[in-house]
């Protein structure tokens, strides 16, 4: 009888351990660990100025370089519409938005800005900030996160989280996003976005750890076919010269 009792206990313990292994993490738990892995939300909210250089190379379907753009982007006070984006090269230009004041220059000459251009500028700033502020923006915005599944990406177990947003004209995120978190490091290693009519898969190839934060250093964006297979490399992104100043 005693042996039978211990057998029952043994089975219960094994069943419990086995069930624990099958418990899936919630999107909230994944994000919490990702925030810490990328530098911490508390420290992120102390940023006064964040600046960096971003080089974008666009390719056509034949793999031929279509265009190269180098920008210096700066954001102040953790606000998307409070900063400056400067483009270099033959199309040298600069756009700044400071306390609601818009200033645009082309080749060091000031130019007027139309209402339509202001809308485009707002979208550009919000999109640029959205990319660089992950995963912190997922916590600070009205994003709704849903844990979808586990998958294997580049030989590593990865958590897949779908992201949706409440309708808000100020969010500028009508696209449908899916984020991929490494199950060991909890860093964001990739993202998929549906931007009608295309679907892109953006993979983080390298990270920059020169500041207290873990930022992107190199990314590749691939267009996907309807069946989810890769079509062609659309863009490569290179980030450097990160500078972070914290509020005093």
C-alpha atoms as one frame of an Amber mdcrd trajectory, in Angstrom:
protein
   0.000   0.000   0.000   2.835   2.357   0.850   4.504   1.581  -2.469   1.252
   2.321  -4.258   0.959   5.633  -2.400   4.464   6.724  -3.448   3.737   5.691
  -7.032   0.718   7.961  -7.055   2.752  10.835  -5.595   5.488  10.218  -8.162
   2.989  10.327 -11.023   1.433  13.531  -9.678   4.846  15.231  -9.388   5.910
  14.170 -12.890   2.590  15.303 -14.322   2.951  18.650 -12.569   6.479  19.193
 -13.859   5.437  18.196 -17.362   2.494  20.586 -17.297   4.765  23.399 -16.084
   6.990  22.903 -19.088   3.975  23.391 -21.319   2.877  26.648 -19.690   3.325
  29.373 -22.253   4.460  32.874 -21.274   2.059  35.753 -21.658   2.780  38.685
 -23.955   3.001  40.897 -20.860   5.688  38.665 -19.324   7.670  38.584 -22.569
   7.552  42.362 -22.931   8.584  42.916 -19.307  11.718  40.816 -19.802  12.421
  42.447 -23.165  12.262  45.928 -21.639  14.914  44.875 -19.119  17.048  43.203
 -21.801  17.052  46.360 -23.929  18.153  48.623 -21.082  15.172  49.080 -18.775
  12.012  51.177 -19.041  12.903  53.384 -16.066  16.198  54.448 -17.640  14.563
  54.868 -21.060  12.091  57.352 -19.589  15.015  59.438 -18.324  16.384  60.087
 -21.825  16.669  63.763 -22.680  18.316  63.365 -26.097  18.758  60.359 -28.344
  20.682  60.727 -31.605  22.153  58.329 -34.148  23.128  57.914 -37.788  21.030
  55.719 -40.044  22.043  54.548 -43.514  19.367  53.001 -45.712  20.117  51.084
 -48.908  17.186  50.176 -51.155  17.341  47.340 -53.705  15.156  46.394 -56.646
  13.894  42.887 -57.441  17.125  42.094 -59.305  19.231  42.884 -56.239  20.631
  46.071 -57.772  21.093  49.039 -55.451  18.343  51.524 -56.152  19.074  54.265
 -53.650  21.202  55.085 -50.612  20.141  57.508 -47.907  22.158  58.615 -44.882
  20.444  60.505 -42.090  21.215  61.818 -38.655  18.163  61.507 -36.433  17.704
  63.202 -33.067  14.785  63.007 -30.666  14.370  65.134 -27.567  12.526  64.327
 -24.367  11.166  61.007 -25.576   8.654  62.725 -27.849   8.286  61.715 -31.538
   7.400  65.225 -32.753  10.282  66.919 -31.005  13.562  66.470 -32.837  15.536
  66.805 -36.041  16.204  64.624 -39.075  19.036  65.618 -41.405  19.776  63.904
 -44.727  23.224  63.998 -46.319  24.609  63.622 -49.833  23.298  65.251 -52.996
  19.859  65.653 -51.401  21.183  67.441 -48.326  18.229  68.591 -46.266  17.123
  69.110 -42.700  13.772  69.099 -40.968  13.233  69.976 -37.328  10.157  70.061
 -35.146  10.708  71.909 -31.897   7.762  72.818 -29.667   5.393  72.728 -32.619
   7.613  74.879 -34.854   8.528  73.279 -38.197  11.743  74.302 -39.971  12.904
  72.825 -43.269  16.076  73.570 -45.194  17.494  72.238 -48.464  21.194  72.754
 -49.112  21.341  75.232 -46.192  18.471  77.355 -47.557  15.206  77.660 -45.652
  12.088  76.664 -47.575   8.403  77.096 -46.838   6.316  74.148 -45.676   2.762
  73.414 -46.832   0.048  71.809 -44.700   0.352  68.592 -46.710   4.098  68.545
 -46.074   3.502  68.950 -42.346   1.372  65.802 -42.383   4.154  63.951 -44.228
   6.761  65.277 -41.785   4.673  64.137 -38.818   4.391  60.663 -40.308   8.133
  60.513 -40.985   9.042  61.523 -37.432   6.527  59.159 -35.839   7.645  56.247
 -38.020  11.330  56.898 -37.298  10.683  57.145 -33.563   8.479  54.049 -33.585
  11.321  51.948 -34.994  14.066  53.201 -32.704  11.977  53.156 -29.515  11.154
  49.447 -29.469  10.397  47.616 -27.269   9.707  50.616 -25.018   7.051  52.037
 -27.303   5.091  48.798 -26.992   4.761  49.553 -23.272   4.240  53.306 -23.467
   1.703  53.333 -26.312  -1.823  51.937 -26.447  -0.558  48.753 -28.084  -2.406
  45.511 -27.401  -0.080  42.493 -27.349  -1.140  38.915 -27.961   1.174  35.917
 -27.556   0.782  33.866 -30.731   3.208  30.938 -30.626   6.801  29.738 -30.366
   8.901  29.327 -33.476  12.497  28.690 -34.486  14.329  31.619 -36.056  17.954
  31.182 -37.143  18.153  28.056 -34.978  16.926  29.842 -31.847  13.638  29.463
 -30.009  11.634  32.635 -30.476   8.403  34.000 -29.011   5.976  35.428 -31.572
   3.765  38.307 -30.409   1.100  40.038 -32.485   0.571  43.754 -31.895  -2.537
  45.794 -32.597  -3.462  49.378 -31.759  -6.591  51.253 -30.818  -7.671  53.709
 -33.446  -5.852  56.942 -32.794  -5.010  59.532 -35.415  -1.906  60.469 -33.439
  -0.473  56.947 -33.296   0.384  56.607 -36.992   0.530  52.831 -36.692  -2.292
  51.498 -38.877   0.004  48.697 -40.048  -0.274  45.218 -38.568   2.882  44.255
 -36.652   4.262  40.975 -35.335   7.363  40.944 -33.118   9.808  38.098 -32.558
  11.571  37.874 -29.172  14.545  35.583 -28.583  13.487  33.117 -25.875  16.881
  33.306 -24.117  17.884  36.957 -24.378  14.408  38.471 -24.842  15.845  40.906
 -27.388  13.652  41.758 -30.357  15.278  39.823 -33.190  12.766  40.455 -35.970
   9.443  42.000 -36.908   6.855  41.436 -39.578   4.642  44.247 -40.814   1.691
  44.303 -43.161   1.704  47.664 -44.912  -0.885  47.313 -47.648  -0.307  45.938
 -50.190   3.055  44.519 -49.045   4.236  42.335 -46.174   7.799  42.840 -44.962
   9.964  40.739 -42.666  12.626  42.826 -40.917  15.411  40.920 -39.195  17.840
  42.441 -36.697  21.228  41.155 -37.848  23.425  42.970 -35.314  22.923  44.969
 -32.130  24.660  48.040 -30.725  25.569  47.934 -27.025  27.737  51.053 -26.792
  25.153  52.893 -24.657  23.219  51.647 -21.622  20.652  50.404 -24.149  20.639
  47.649 -26.746  19.762  49.260 -30.084  19.715  47.950 -33.629  23.021  48.081
 -35.508  22.099  46.298 -38.725  18.745  45.198 -40.132  17.450  43.686 -43.360
  13.946  44.049 -44.753  12.614  41.385 -47.103   9.354  41.488 -49.041   7.269
  38.349 -48.522   5.064  36.514 -50.991   1.427  35.693 -50.184   2.449  32.235
 -48.936   4.959  33.769 -46.498   8.061  32.822 -48.484  10.756  35.425 -49.106
  10.466  37.398 -52.325  13.496  39.711 -52.396  15.667  41.903 -50.201  14.137
  45.367 -50.286  16.339  47.283 -47.854  19.363  47.166 -45.569  19.645  49.482
 -42.580  22.820  50.411 -40.724  22.769  52.324 -37.418  25.777  53.938 -35.764
  27.015  56.857 -33.645  24.427  56.387 -30.932  24.474  59.130 -28.324  22.244
  59.203 -25.271  21.929  62.090 -22.807  19.851  61.560 -19.684  17.757  64.149
 -17.891  19.483  65.729 -14.923
